[in-house]
PDB file of C-alpha atoms and ligand atoms in Angstrom:
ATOM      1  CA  UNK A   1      14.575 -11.211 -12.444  1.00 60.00           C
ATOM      2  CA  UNK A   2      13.315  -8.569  -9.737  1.00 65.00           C
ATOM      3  CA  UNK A   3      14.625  -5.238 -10.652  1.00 79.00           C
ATOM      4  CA  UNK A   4      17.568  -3.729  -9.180  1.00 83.00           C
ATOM      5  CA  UNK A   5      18.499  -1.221  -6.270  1.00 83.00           C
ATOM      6  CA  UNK A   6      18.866   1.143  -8.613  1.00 89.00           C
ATOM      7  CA  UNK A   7      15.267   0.284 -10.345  1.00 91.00           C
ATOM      8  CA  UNK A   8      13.955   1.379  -7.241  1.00 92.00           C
ATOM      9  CA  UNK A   9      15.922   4.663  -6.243  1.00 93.00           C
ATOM     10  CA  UNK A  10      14.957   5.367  -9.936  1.00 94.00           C
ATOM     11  CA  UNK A  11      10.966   5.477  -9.391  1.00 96.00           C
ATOM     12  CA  UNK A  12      11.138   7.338  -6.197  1.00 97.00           C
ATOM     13  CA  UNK A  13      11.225   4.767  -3.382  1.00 97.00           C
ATOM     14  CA  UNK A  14      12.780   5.792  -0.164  1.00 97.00           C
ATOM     15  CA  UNK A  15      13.600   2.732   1.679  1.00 97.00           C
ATOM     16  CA  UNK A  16      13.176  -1.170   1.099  1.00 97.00           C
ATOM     17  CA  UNK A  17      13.194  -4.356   2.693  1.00 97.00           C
ATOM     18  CA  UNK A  18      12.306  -8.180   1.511  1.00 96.00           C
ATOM     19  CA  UNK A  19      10.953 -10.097   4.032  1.00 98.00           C
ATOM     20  CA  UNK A  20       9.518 -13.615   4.173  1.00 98.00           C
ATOM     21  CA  UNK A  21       5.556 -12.927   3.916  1.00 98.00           C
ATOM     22  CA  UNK A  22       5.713 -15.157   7.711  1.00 98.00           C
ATOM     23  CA  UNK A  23       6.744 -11.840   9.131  1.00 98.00           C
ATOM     24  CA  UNK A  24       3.490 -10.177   7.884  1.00 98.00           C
ATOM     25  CA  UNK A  25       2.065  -8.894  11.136  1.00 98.00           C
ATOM     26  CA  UNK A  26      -1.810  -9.574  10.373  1.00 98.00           C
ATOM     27  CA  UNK A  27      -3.988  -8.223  13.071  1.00 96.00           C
ATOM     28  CA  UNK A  28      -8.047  -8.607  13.352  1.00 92.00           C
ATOM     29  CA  UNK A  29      -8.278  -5.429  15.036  1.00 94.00           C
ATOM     30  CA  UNK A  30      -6.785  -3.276  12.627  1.00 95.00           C
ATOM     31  CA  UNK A  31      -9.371  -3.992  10.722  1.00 94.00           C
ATOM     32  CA  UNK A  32     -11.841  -2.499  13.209  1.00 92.00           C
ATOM     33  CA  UNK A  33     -10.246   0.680  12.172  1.00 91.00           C
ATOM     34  CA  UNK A  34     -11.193   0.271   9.187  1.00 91.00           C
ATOM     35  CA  UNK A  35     -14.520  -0.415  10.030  1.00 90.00           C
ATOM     36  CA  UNK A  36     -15.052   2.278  12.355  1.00 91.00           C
ATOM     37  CA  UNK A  37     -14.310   4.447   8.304  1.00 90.00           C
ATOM     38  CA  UNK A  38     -11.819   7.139  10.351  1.00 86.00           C
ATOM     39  CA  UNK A  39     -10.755   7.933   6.369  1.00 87.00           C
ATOM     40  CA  UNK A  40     -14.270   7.471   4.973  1.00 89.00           C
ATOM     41  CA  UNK A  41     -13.370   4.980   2.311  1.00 92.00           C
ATOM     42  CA  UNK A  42     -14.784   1.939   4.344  1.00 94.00           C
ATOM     43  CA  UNK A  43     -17.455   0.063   1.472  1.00 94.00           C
ATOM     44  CA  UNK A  44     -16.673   2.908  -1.180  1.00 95.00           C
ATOM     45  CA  UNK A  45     -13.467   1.363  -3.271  1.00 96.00           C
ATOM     46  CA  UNK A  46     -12.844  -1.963  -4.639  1.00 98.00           C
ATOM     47  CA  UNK A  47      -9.222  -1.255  -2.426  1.00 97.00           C
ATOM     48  CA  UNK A  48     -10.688  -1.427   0.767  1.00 96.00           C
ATOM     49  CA  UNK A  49     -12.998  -3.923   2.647  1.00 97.00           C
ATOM     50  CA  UNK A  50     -15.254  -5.864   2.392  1.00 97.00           C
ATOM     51  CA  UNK A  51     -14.652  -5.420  -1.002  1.00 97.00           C
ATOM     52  CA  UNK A  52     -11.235  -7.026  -0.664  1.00 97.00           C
ATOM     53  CA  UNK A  53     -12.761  -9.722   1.802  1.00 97.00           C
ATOM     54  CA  UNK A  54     -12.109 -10.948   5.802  1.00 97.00           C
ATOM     55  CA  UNK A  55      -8.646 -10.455   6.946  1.00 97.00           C
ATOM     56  CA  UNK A  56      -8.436 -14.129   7.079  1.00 97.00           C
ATOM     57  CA  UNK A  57      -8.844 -14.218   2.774  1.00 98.00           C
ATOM     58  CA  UNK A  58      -6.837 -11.258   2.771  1.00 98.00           C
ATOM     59  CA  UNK A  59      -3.648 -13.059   4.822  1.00 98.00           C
ATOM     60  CA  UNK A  60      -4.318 -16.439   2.505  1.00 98.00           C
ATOM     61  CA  UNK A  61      -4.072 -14.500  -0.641  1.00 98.00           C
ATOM     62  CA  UNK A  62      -0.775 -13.130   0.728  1.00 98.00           C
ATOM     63  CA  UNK A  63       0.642 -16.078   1.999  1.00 98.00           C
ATOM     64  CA  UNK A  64       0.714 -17.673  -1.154  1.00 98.00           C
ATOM     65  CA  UNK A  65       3.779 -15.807  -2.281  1.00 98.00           C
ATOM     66  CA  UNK A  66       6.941 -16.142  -0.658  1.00 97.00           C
ATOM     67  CA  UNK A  67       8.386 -12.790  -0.009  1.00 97.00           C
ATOM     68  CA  UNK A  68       7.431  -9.028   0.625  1.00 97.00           C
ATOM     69  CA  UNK A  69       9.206  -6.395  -0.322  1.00 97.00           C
ATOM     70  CA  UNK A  70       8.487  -3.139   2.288  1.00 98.00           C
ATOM     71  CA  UNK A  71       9.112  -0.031   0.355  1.00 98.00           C
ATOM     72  CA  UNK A  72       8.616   3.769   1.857  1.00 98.00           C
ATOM     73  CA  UNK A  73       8.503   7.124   0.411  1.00 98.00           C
ATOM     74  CA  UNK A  74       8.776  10.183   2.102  1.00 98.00           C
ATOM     75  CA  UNK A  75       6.597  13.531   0.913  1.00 97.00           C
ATOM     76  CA  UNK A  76       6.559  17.125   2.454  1.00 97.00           C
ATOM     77  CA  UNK A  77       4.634  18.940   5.110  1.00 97.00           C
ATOM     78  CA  UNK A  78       4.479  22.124   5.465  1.00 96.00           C
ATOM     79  CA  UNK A  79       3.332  21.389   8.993  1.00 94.00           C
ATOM     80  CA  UNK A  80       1.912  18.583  11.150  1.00 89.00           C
ATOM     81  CA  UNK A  81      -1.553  19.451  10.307  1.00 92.00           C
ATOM     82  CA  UNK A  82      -1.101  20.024   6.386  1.00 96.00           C
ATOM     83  CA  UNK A  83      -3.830  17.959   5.370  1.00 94.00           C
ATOM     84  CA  UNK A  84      -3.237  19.088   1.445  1.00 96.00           C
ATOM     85  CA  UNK A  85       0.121  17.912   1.843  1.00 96.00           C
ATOM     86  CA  UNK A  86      -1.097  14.563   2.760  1.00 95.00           C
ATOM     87  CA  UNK A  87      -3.117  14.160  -0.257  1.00 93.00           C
ATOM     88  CA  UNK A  88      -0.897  15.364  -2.100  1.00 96.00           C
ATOM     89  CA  UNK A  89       1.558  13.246  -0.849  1.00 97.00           C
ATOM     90  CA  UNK A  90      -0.852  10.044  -1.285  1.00 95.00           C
ATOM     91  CA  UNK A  91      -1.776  10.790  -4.729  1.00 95.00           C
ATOM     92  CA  UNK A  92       2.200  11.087  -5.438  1.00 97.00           C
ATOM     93  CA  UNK A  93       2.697   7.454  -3.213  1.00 97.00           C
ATOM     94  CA  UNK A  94      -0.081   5.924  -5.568  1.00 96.00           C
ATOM     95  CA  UNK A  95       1.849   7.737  -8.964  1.00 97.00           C
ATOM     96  CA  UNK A  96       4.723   5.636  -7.475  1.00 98.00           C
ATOM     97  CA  UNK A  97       2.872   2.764  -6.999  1.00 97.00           C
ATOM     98  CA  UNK A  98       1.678   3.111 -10.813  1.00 97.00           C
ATOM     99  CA  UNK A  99       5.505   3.312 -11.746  1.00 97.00           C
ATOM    100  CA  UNK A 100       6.061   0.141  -9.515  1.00 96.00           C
ATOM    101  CA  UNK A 101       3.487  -1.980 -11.300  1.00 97.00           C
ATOM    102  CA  UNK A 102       5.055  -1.101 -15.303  1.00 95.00           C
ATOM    103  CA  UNK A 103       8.554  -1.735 -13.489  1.00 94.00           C
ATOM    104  CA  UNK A 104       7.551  -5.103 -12.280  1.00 94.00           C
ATOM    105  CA  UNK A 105       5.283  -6.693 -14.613  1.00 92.00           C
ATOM    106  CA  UNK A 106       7.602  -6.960 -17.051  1.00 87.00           C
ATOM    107  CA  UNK A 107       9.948  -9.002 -14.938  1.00 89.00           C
ATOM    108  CA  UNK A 108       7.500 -11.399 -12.468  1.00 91.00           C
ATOM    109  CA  UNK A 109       4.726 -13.135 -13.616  1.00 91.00           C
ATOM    110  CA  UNK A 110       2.931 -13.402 -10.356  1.00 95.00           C
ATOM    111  CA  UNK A 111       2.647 -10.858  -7.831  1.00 97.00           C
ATOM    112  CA  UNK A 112       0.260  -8.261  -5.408  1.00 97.00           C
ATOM    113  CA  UNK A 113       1.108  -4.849  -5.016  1.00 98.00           C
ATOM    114  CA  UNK A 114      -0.374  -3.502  -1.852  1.00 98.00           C
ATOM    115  CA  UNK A 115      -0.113   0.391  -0.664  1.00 97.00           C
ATOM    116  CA  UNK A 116      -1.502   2.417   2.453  1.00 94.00           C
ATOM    117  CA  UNK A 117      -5.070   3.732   2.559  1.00 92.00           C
ATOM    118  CA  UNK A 118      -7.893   3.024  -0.185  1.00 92.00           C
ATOM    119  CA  UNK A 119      -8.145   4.029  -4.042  1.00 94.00           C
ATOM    120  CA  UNK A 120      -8.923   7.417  -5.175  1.00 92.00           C
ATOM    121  CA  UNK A 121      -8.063   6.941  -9.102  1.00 94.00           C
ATOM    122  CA  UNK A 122     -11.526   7.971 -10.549  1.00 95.00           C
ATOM    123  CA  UNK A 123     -13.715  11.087  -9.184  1.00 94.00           C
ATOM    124  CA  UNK A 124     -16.607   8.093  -8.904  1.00 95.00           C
ATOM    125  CA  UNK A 125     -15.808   4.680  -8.001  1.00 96.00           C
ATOM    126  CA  UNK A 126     -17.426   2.037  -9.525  1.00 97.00           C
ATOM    127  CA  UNK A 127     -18.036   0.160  -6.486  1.00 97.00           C
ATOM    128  CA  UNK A 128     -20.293  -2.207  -5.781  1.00 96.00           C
ATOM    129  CA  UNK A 129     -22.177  -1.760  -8.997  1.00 97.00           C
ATOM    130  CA  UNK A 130     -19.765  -2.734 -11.964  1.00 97.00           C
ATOM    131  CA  UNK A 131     -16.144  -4.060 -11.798  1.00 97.00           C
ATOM    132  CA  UNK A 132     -13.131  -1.606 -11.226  1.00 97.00           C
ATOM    133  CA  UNK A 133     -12.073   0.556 -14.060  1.00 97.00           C
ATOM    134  CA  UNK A 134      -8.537  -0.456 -13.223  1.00 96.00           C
ATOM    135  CA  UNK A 135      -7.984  -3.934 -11.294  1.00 95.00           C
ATOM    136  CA  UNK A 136      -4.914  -5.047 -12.692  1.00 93.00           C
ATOM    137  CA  UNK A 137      -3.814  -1.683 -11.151  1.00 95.00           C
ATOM    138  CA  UNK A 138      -5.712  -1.413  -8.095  1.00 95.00           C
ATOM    139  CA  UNK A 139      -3.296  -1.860  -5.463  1.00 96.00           C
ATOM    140  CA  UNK A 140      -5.884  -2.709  -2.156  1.00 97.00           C
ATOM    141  CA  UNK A 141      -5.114  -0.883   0.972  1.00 97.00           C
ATOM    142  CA  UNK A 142      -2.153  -2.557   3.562  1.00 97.00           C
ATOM    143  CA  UNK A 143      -4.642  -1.047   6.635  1.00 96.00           C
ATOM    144  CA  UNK A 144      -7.739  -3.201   4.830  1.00 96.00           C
ATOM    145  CA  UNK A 145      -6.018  -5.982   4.916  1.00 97.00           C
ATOM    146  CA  UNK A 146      -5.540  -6.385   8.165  1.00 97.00           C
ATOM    147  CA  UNK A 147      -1.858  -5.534   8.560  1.00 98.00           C
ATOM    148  CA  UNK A 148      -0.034  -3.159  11.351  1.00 98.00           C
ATOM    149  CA  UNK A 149       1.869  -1.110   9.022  1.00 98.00           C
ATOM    150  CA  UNK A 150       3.943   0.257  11.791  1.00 98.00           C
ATOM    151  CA  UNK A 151       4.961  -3.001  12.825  1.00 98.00           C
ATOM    152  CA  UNK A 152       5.528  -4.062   9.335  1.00 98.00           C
ATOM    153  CA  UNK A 153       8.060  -1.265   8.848  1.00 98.00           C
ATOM    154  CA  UNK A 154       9.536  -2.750  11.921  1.00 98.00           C
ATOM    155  CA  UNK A 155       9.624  -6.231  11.037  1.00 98.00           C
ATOM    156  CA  UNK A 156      11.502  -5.162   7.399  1.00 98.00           C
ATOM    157  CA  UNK A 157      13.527  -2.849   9.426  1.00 98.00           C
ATOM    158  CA  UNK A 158      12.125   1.090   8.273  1.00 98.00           C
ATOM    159  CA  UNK A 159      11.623   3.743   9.335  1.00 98.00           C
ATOM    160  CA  UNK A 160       7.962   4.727  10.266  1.00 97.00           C
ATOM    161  CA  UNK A 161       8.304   8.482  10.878  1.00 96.00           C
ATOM    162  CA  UNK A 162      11.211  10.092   8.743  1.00 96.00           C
ATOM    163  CA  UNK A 163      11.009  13.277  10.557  1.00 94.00           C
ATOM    164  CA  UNK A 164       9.670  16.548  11.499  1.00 94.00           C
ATOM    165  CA  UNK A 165       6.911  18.024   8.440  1.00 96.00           C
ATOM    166  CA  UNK A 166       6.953  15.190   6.614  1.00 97.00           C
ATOM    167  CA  UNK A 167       4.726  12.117   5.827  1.00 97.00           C
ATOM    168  CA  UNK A 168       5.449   8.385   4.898  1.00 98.00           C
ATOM    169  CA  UNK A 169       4.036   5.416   3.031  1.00 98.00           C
ATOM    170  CA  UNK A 170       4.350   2.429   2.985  1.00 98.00           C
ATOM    171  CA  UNK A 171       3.765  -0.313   0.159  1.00 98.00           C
ATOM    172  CA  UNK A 172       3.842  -3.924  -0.261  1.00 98.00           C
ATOM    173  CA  UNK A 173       4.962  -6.016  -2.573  1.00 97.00           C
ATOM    174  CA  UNK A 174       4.053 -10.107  -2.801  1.00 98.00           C
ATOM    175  CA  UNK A 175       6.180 -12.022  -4.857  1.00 96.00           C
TER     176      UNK A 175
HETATM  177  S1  SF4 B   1      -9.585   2.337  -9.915  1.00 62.71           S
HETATM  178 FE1  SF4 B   1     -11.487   3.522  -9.898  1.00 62.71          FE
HETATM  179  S2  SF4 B   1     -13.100   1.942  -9.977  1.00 62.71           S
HETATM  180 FE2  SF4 B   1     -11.218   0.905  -9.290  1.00 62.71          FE
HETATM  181  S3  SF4 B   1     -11.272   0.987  -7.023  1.00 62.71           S
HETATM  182 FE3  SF4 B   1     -10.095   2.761  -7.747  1.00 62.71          FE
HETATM  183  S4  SF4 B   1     -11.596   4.421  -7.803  1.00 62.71           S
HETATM  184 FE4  SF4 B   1     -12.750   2.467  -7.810  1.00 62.71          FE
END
């Protein structure tokens, strides 16, 4: 059974949303983005492409699940250009993620766990020369995959900017 409300509130999720994985908005382009490495993990991470492959693989592997549940969390800024904060905030969005994955796994058998941006467990990735250090736990990037997140958070009905000095994430989860 997939946890509860409550479950969720519990490990530090803001807002949620299941949609049908249909309503994925999958975009080529976004992709570009990715290649054009604005956050510098383009080819460093098993998270991020091409490790995690085209956009077309990335939409089959999702569509093979039925639903999506959108999830949020919202972290402090002490300003709009509080870059610590943002890392700070992503490395707490990726803790949740972490709490997300021992929550689940004990309840669904089959299931992807997406989150924004690329992986930054270990100081030195192992990519491309061994496998990840962590795959069951590796949680590839929403942005990689090809999909709008702020359409996504549209689609499942969140919001995308939770106010003034703060910053959001979003996750994905394919069940
Ligand atoms: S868990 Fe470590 S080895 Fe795996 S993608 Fe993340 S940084 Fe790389």
């Amino acid at each position: 059974m997939v946890p509860q409300e409550s479950d969720w509130k519990a490990i530090g999720i803001h807002e949620y949303k299941v949609i049908s994985t249909n309503d994925i908005p999958f975009e080529p382009e976004i992709r570009k983005i990715c290649e054009d490495n604005v956050c510098r993990l383009y080819g460093k991470t098993w998270a991020c492409p091409p490790a995690v492959g085209t956009v077309e693989q990335c939409k089959e592997r999702c569509l093979q699940y039925k639903q999506a549940m959108v999830f949020s969390a919202v972290y402090p800024l002490e300003d709009c250009f509080d870059y610590e904060g943002m890392k700070k905030g992503h490395k707490a969005f990726k803790e949740l993620c972490d709490r997300l994955y021992m929550l689940i796994q004990k309840d669904i058998s089959s299931f992807h766990l997406l989150s924004n941006e690329g992986c930054k467990r270990c100081d030195h990735c192992t990519y491309p020369s061994a496998d990840c250090r962590k795959a069951e736990m590796l949680f590839p990037s929403l942005e990689g995959y090809g999909i709008n997140v702020m359409k996504l958070a549209q689609n499942a009905d969140l919001r995308y900017n939770n106010g003034k000095n703060k910053v959001t994430y979003f996750g994905m989860l394919l069940y």
